[in-house]
Coordinates of C-alpha atoms and ligand atoms in Angstrom, one line a residue:
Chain A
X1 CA -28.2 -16.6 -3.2
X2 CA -26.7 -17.2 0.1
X3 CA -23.8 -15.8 2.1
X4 CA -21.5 -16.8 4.0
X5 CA -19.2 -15.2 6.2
X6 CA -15.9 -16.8 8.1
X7 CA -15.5 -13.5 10.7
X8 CA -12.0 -15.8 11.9
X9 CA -10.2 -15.3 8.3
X10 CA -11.7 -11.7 8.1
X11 CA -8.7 -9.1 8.5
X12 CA -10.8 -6.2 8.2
X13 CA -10.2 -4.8 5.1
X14 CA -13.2 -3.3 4.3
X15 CA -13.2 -3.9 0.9
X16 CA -16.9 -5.9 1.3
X17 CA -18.5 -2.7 2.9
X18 CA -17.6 -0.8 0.1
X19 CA -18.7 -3.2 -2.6
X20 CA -21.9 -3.6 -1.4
X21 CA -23.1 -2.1 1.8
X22 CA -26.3 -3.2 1.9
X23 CA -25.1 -6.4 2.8
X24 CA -21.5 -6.0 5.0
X25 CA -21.1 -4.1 7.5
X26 CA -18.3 -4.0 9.9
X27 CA -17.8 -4.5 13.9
X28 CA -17.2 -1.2 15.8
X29 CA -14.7 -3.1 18.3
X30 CA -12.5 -4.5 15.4
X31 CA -13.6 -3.6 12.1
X32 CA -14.3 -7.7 11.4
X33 CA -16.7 -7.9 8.9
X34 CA -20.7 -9.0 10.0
X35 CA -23.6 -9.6 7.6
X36 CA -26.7 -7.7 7.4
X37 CA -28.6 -9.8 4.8
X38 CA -27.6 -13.3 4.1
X39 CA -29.6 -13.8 1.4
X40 CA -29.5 -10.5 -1.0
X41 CA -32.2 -10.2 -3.6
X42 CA -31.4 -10.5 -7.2
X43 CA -30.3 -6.9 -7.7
X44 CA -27.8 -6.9 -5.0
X45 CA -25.7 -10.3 -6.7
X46 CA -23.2 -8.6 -8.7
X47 CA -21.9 -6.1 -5.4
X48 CA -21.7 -9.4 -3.5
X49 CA -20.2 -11.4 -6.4
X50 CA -17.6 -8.5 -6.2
X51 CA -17.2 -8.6 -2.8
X52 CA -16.4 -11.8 -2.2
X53 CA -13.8 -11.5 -5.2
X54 CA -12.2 -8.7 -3.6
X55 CA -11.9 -10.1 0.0
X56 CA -8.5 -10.5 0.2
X57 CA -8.9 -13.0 3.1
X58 CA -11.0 -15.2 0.9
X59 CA -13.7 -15.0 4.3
X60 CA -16.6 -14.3 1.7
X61 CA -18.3 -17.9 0.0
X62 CA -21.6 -17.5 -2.1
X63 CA -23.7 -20.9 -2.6
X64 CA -26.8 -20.5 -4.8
Chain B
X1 CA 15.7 -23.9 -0.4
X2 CA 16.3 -21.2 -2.6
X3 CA 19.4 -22.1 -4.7
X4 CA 21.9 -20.2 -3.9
X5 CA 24.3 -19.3 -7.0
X6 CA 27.9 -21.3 -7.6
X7 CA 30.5 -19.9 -9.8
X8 CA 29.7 -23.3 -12.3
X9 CA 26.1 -22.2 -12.9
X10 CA 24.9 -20.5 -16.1
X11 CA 23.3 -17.3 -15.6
X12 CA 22.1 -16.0 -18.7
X13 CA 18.4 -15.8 -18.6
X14 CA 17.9 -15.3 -15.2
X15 CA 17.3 -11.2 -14.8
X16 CA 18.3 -9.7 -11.7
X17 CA 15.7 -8.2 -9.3
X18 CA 14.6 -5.4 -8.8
X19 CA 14.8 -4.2 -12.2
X20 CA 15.7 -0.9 -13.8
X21 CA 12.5 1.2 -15.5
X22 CA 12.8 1.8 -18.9
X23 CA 14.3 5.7 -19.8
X24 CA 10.8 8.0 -21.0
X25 CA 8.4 5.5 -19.4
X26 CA 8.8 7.1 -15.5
X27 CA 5.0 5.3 -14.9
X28 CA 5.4 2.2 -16.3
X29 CA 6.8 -1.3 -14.8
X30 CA 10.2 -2.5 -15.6
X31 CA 10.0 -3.8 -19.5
X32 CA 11.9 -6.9 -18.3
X33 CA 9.2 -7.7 -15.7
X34 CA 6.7 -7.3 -18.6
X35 CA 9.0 -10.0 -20.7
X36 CA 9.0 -12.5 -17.9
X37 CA 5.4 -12.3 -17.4
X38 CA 4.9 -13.1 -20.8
X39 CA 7.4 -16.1 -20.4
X40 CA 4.9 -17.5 -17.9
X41 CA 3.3 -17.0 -14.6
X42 CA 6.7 -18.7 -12.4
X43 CA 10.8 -17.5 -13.8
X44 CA 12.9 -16.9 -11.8
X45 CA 15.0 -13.9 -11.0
X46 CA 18.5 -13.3 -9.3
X47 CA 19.0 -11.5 -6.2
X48 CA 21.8 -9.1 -4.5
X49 CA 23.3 -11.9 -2.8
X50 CA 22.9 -14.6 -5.4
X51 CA 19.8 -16.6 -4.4
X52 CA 17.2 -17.1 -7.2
X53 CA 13.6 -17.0 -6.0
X54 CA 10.7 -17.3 -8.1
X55 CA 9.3 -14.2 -9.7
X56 CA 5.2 -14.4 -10.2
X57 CA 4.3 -12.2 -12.5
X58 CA 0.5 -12.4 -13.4
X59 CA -2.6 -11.0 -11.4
X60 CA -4.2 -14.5 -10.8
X61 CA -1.1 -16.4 -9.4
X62 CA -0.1 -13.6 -7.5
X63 CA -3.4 -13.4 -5.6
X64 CA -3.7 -17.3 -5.0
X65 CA -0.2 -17.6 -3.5
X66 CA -0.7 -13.8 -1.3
X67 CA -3.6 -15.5 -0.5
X68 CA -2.1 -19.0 0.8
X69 CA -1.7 -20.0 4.4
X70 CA 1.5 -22.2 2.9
X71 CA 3.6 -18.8 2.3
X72 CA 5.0 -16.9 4.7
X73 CA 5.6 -13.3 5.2
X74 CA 8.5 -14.0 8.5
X75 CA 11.5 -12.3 7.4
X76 CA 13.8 -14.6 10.0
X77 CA 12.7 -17.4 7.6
X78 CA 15.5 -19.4 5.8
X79 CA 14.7 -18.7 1.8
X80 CA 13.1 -15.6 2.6
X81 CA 14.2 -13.4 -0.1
X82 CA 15.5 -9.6 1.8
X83 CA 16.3 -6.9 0.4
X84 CA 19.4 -6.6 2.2
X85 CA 21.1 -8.6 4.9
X86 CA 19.7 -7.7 7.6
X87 CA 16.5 -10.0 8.3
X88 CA 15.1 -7.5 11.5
X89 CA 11.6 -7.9 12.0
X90 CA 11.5 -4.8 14.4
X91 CA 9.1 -3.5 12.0
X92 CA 5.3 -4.3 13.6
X93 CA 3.5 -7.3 12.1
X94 CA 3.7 -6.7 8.7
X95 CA 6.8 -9.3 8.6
X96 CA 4.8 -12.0 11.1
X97 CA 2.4 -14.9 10.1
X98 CA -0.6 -16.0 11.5
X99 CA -1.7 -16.3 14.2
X100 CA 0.5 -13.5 16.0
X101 CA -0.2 -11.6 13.2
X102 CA -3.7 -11.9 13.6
X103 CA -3.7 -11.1 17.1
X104 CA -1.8 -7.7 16.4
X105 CA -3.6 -6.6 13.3
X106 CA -6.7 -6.9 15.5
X107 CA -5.6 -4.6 18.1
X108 CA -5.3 -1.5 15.9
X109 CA -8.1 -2.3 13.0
X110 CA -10.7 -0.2 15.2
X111 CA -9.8 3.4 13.6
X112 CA -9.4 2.0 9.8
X113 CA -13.4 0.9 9.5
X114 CA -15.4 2.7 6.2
X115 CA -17.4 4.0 9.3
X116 CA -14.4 5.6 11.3
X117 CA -12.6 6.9 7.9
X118 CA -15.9 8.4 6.3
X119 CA -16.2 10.1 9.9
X120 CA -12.5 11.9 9.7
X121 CA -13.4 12.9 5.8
X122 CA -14.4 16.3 7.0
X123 CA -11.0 17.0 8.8
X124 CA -9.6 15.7 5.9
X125 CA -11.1 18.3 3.5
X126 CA -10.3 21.2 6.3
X127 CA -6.4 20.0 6.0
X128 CA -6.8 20.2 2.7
X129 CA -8.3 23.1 2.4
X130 CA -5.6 24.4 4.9
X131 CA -2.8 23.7 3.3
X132 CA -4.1 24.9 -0.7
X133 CA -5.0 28.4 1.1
X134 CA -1.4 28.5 2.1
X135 CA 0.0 28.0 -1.1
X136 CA -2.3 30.2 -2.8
X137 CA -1.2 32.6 -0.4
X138 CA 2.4 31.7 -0.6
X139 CA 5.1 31.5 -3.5
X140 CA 4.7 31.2 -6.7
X141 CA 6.1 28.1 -7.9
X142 CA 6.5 25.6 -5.1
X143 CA 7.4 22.4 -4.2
X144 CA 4.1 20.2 -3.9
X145 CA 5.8 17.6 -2.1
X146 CA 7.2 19.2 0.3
X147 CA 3.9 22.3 0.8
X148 CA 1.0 19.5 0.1
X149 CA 1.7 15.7 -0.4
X150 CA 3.9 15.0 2.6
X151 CA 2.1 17.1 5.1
X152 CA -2.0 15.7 4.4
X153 CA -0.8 12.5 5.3
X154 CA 1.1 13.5 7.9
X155 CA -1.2 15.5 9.6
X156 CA -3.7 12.7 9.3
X157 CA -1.7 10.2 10.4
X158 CA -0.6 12.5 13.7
X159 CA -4.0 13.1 14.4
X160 CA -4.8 9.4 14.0
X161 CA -2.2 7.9 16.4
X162 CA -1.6 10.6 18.6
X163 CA 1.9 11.6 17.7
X164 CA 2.9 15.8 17.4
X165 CA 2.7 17.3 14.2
X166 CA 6.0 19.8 15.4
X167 CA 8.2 16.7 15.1
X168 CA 7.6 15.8 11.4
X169 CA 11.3 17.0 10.2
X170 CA 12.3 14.1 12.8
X171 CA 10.2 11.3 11.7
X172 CA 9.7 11.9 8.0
X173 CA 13.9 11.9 7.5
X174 CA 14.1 8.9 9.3
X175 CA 11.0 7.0 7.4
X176 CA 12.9 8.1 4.3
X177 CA 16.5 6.5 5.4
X178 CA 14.1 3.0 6.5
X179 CA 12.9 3.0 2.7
X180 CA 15.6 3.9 1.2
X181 CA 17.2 0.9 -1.2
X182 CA 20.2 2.3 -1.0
X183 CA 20.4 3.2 2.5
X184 CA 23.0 0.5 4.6
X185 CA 21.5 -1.8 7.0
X186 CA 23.6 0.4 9.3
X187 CA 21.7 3.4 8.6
X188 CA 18.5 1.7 8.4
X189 CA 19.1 0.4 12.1
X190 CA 19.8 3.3 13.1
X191 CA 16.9 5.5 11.8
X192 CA 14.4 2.3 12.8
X193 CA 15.8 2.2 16.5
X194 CA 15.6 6.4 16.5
X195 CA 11.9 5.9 15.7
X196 CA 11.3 2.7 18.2
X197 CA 12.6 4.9 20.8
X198 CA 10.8 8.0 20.4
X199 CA 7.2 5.7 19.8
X200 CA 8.2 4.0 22.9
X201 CA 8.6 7.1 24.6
X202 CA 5.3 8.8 23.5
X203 CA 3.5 5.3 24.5
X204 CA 5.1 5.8 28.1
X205 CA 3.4 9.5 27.9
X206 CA -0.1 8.1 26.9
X207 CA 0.0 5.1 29.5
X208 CA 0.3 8.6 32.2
X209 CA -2.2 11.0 30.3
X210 CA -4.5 8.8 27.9
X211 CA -6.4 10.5 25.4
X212 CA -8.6 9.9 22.2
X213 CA -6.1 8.6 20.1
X214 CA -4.5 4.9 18.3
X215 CA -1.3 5.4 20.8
X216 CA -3.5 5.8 23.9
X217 CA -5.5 2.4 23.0
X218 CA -2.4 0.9 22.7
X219 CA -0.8 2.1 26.1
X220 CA -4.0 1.0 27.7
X221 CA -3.0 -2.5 25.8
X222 CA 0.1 -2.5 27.6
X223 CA -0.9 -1.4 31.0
X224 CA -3.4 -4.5 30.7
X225 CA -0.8 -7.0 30.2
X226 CA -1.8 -7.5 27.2
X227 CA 1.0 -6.1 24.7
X228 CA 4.5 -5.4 25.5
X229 CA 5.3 -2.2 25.6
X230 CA 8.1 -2.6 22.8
X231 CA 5.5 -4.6 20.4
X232 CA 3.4 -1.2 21.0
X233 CA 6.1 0.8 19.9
X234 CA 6.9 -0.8 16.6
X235 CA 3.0 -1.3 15.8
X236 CA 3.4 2.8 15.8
X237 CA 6.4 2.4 14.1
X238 CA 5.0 1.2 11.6
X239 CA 1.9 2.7 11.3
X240 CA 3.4 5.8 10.9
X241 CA 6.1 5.5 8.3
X242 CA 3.1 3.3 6.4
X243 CA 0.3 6.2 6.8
X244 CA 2.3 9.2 5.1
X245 CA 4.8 7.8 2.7
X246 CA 2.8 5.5 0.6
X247 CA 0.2 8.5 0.5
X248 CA 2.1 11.6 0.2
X249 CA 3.3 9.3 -3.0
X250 CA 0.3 8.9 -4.3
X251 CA -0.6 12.5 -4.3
X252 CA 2.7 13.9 -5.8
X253 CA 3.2 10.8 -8.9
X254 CA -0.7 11.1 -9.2
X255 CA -0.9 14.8 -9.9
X256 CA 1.9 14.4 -12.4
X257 CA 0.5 11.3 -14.0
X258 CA -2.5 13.7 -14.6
X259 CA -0.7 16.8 -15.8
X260 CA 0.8 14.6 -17.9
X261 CA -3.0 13.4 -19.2
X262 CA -4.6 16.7 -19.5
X263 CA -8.3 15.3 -20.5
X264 CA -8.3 12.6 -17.6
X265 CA -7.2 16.0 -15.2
X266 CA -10.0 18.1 -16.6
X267 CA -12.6 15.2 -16.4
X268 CA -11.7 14.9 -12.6
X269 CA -11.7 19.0 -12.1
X270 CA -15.0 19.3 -13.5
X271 CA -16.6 16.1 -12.0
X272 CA -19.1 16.7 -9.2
X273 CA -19.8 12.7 -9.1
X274 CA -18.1 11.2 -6.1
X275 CA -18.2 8.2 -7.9
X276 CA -15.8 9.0 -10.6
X277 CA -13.6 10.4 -8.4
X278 CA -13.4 7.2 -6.5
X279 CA -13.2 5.3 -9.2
X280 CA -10.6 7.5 -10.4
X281 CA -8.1 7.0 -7.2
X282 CA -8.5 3.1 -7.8
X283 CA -7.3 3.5 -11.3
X284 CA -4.7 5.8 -10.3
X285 CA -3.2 3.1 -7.9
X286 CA -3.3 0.5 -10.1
X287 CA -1.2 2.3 -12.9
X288 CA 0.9 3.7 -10.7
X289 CA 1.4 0.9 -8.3
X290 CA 4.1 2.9 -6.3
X291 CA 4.9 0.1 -4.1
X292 CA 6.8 -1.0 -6.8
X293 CA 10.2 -3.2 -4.8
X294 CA 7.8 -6.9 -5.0
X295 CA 5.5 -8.2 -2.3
X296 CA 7.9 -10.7 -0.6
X297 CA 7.2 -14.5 0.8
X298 CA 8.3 -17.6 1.2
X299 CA 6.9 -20.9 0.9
X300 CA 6.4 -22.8 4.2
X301 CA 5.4 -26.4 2.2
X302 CA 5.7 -27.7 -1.7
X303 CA 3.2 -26.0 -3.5
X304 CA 1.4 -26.6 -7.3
X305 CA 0.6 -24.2 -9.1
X306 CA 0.9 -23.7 -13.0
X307 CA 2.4 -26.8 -13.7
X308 CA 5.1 -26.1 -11.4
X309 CA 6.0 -27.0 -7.9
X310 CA 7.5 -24.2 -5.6
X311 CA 9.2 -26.4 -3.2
X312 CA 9.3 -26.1 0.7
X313 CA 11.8 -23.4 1.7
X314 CA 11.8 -21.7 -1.9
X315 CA 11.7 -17.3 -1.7
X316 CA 8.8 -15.9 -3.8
X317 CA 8.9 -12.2 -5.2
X318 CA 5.3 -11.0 -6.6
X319 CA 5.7 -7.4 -8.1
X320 CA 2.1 -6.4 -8.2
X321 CA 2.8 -3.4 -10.2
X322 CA 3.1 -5.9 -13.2
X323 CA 0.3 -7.7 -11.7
X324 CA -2.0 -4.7 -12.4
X325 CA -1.0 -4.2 -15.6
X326 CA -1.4 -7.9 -16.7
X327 CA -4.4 -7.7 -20.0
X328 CA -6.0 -11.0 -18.8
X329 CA -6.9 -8.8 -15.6
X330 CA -7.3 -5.0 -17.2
X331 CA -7.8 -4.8 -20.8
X332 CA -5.5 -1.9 -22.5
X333 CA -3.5 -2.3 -19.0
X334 CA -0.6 0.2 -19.9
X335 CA -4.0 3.0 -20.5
X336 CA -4.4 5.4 -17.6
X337 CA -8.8 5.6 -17.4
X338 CA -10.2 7.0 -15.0
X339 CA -13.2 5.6 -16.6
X340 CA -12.2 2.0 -16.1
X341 CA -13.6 -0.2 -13.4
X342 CA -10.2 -1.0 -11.3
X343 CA -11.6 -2.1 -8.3
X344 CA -10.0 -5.5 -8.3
X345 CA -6.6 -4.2 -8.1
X346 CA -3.7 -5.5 -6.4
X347 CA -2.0 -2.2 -5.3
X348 CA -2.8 -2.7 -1.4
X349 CA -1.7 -6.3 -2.1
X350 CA -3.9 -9.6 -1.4
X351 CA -4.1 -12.1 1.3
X352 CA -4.0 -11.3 5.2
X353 CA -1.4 -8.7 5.1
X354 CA -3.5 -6.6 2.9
X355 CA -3.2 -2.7 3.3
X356 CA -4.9 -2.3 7.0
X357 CA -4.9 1.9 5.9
X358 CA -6.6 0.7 2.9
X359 CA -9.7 2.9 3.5
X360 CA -8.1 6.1 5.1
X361 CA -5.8 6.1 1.8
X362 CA -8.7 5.9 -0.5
X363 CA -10.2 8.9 1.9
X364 CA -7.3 10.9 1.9
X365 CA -7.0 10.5 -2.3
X366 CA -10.9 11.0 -2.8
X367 CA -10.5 14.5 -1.1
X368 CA -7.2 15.6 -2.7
X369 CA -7.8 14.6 -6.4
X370 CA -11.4 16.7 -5.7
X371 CA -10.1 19.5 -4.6
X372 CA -6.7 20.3 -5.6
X373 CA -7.5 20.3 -9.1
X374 CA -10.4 22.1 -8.6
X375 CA -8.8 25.0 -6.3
X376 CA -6.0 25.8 -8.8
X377 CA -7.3 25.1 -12.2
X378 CA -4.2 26.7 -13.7
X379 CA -1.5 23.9 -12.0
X380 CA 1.2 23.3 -13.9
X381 CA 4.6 21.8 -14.0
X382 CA 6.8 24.4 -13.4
X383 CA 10.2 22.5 -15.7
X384 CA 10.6 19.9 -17.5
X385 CA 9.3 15.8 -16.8
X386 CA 13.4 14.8 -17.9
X387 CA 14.2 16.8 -14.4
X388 CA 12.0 15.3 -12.1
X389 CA 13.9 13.3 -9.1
X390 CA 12.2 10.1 -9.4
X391 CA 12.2 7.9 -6.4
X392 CA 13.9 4.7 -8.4
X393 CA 15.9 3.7 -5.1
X394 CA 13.0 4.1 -2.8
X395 CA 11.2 1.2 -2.1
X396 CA 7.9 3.1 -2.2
X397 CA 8.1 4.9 -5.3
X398 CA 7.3 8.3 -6.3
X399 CA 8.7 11.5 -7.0
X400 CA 11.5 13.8 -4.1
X401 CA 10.0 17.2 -5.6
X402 CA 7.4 18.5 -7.9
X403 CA 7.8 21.8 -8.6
X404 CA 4.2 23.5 -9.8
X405 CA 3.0 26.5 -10.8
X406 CA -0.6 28.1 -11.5
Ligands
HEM501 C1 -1.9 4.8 -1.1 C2 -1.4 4.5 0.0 C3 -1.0 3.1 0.4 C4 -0.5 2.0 -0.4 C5 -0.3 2.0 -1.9 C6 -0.3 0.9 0.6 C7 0.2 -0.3 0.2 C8 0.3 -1.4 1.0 C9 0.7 -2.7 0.6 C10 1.0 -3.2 -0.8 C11 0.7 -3.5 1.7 C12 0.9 -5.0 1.8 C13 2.3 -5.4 2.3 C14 2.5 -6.9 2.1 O1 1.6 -7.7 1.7 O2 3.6 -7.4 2.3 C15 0.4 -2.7 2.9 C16 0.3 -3.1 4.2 C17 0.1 -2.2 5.2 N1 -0.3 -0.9 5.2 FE1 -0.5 0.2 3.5 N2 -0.6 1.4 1.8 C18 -1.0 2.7 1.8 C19 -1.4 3.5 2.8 C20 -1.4 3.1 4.1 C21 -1.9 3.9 5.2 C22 -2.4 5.3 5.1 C23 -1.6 3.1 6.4 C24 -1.9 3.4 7.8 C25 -2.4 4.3 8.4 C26 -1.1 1.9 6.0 C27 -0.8 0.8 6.8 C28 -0.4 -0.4 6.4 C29 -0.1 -1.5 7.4 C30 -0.2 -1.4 8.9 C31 0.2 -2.6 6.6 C32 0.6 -4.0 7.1 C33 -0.6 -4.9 7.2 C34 -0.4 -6.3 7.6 O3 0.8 -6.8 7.6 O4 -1.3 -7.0 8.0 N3 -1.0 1.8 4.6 N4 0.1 -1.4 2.4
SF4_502 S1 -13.5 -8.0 2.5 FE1 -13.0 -9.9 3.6 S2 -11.4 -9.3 4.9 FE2 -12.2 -7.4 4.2 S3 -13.7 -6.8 5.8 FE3 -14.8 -8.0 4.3 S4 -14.8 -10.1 5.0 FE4 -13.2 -9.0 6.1

């Protein structure tokens, strides 16, 4: 799987980070949302799945 | 446009918003708002001054259209559906659109990362801690709004923005008169313009001595050139009637919700798994959804959605407190588990205007549901639920006073 992150839409939320840290993090200047792992291994799809649910800026797309 | 009701018209079938709760049911949604979601995703409803916007009643709907650059949250907008008539925006951004919103959100997100709130929870816990010794100490029963729920948040957000803790009778009365339904748009100027002008002047004070705080950033902002020192002043505005209110809330309706469950209260007492508790305070907002007066928009072209069109110009009310309690979101919605996974909730909203103190209020939650329960294992309602002031013309809701005992 493959992430991808649109930091413009991103309004800091936060809700990624907490659905699956492994994988979001967030800028210390703004709180906008960076990647640590574009592509997550299999046992990290279903926080990332969430996450991209939850994003309530819709910044979060997942291709396969 | 948003029709705008003549005398010929039929209104039967059209309910007017907001609605009334039903008598006994002091945590549940209106039961008309439950009918019209069952009607369908779009009715429409009737307001105070006659207009008839659409009401969207289901989880899905309500997040696509929060989440649509077409709909607008700008108050001054023709079709916007107000509360009352005054259409001031002197409220921070939360009434703007992209891309000034945008630009102002991102000058205060800094302090409201999972990083920066995880760093304050230890402060957190002392205020708690604080403020449980001191009515342990204290009389014997007492008011938990007034001795607990209003001053963790308040105290938090002080510390947070920079503003003194001594001059919480001031800003807490006037926060109460700007949420107040029923308060006139007189009074309502008046309290906002009270609290412009005292921000304003405690931004003038940080621009002279800066310190570690939210204010300070933003004076340095306005010494820059880069904010006007006004805009500053209703950003803290806002952030401050937003960063106790909708908390303080949360603690006082919460810890009644749960005396009124006792196994869901004990579960959480006896927990040591951060997890549930978390989980927990996410269930806890979405069933009791205390912003409870209607996310309000309005739609900026024609838009599609469930076989209907929402024309250019038309106002849109979305009450996510039905939202989170529609079954093709949560199954057994009207159920209070803490057991449930309710992450997906709507109770900070959706879209860009999302809660920005989204992650300090989960904080803040985490460590009171841990600890109060925990600390006085004996609490109690001191009366009976029937004499509880509910906050029914607030458009936060929640409870005035909550007398306890242990
Ligand atoms: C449990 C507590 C809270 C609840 C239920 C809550 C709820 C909400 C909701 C529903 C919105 C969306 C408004 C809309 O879409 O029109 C919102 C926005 C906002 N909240 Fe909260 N809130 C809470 C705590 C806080 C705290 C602690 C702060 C600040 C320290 C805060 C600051 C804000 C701000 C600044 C906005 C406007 C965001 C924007 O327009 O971009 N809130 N909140
Ligand atoms: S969930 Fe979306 S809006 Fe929130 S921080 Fe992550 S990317 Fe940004």
């Amino acid at each position: 799987m493959k992430v991808i992150l649109d930091q413009d839409k991103c309004v800091a939320s936060g809700q990624c980070v907490m659905a699956a840290p492994e994988v979001f993090d967030q800028r210390d200047e703004d709180g906008v949302a960076i990647l640590l792992n574009d592509s997550p291994s299999e046992a990290g799809t279903e926080d990332v799945q969430h996450a991209a649910s939850v994003c309530p800026a819709l910044a979060i797309r997942l291709s396969a | 446009m948003t029709e705008t009701l003549s005398s010929d018209e039929p209104q039967a079938g059209i309910p007017e918003y907001p609605m009334r709760r039903a008598q006994g049911c002091p945590f549940d949604p209106p039961p008309t708002l439950r009918d019209e979601q069952e009607k369908g995703p779009l009715t429409k409803v009737r307001l105070w001054d006659g207009s008839r916007p659409w009401l969207v009643t289901r989880y899905a709907e309500q997040r696509a259209l929060l989440a649509d650059p077409r709909v607008s949250a700008d108050i001054t907008r023709p079709g916007y559906p107000s509360q009352s008539s005054s259409r001031s925006n002197s409220i921070g951004f939360i009434l703007m659109d992209d891309p000034e919103h945008a630009r102002l959100r991102r000058m205060v997100t800094a302090p409201f990362t999972i990083k920066r709130t995880e760093a304050l929870r230890p402060r957190v816990q002392q205020i708690v801690d604080d403020l449980i010794d001191d009515m342990l100490a204290g009389p014997n029963p007492v008011d938990l709004v007034e001795s607990f729920a209003l001053p963790v948040p308040s105290l938090v957000i002080c510390d947070l923005l920079g503003v003194p803790y001594a001059d919480h009778d001031f800003f807490q009365d006037n926060s109460k008169t700007i949420i107040n339904r029923d308060s006139t748009d007189e009074q309502r100027a008046g309290a906002l313009g009270r609290l412009a002008e005292y921000l304003d002047r405690l931004v003038g004070e940080k621009l002279d001595r800066p310190s570690e705080d939210l204010l300070s950033q933003l004076a340095a902002r306005v010494g820059a050139g880069e904010l006007p020192r006004g805009e500053a002043a209703r950003i803290g505005v806002l952030l401050l009637i937003a960063g106790h209110e909708t908390t303080a809330n949360m603690i006082a309706l919460g810890t009644l919700a749960l005396l009124q469950h006792p196994e869901q209260l004990t579960a959480l007492r006896e927990t040591q798994d951060p997890k549930l508790v978390a989980g927990a305070v996410e269930e806890l907002l979405r069933y009791l959804h205390i912003t409870h007066s209607g996310r309000r928009r309005v739609a900026l072209e024609d838009i599609e959605i469930a076989g209907q069109v929402i024309r250019a110009g038309d106002g849109l009310i979305l009450p996510n407190d039905i939202g989170n309690r529609d079954p093709r979101a949560f199954s057994d919605p009207d159920r209070l588990d803490i057991h449930r996974d309710a992450r997906h909730h709507v109770a900070f909203g959706f879209g860009v205007h999302q809660c920005l103190g989204q992650p300090l209020a989960r904080m803040e939650l985490q460590v009171v549901y841990s600890t109060l329960y925990r600390r006085m294992p004996t609490l109690r309602l001191a009366g009976a639920l029937e004499d509880i002031p509910f906050k029914h013309d607030g458009s936060v809701y929640g409870v005035y006073e909550l007398p306890v005992a242990w």
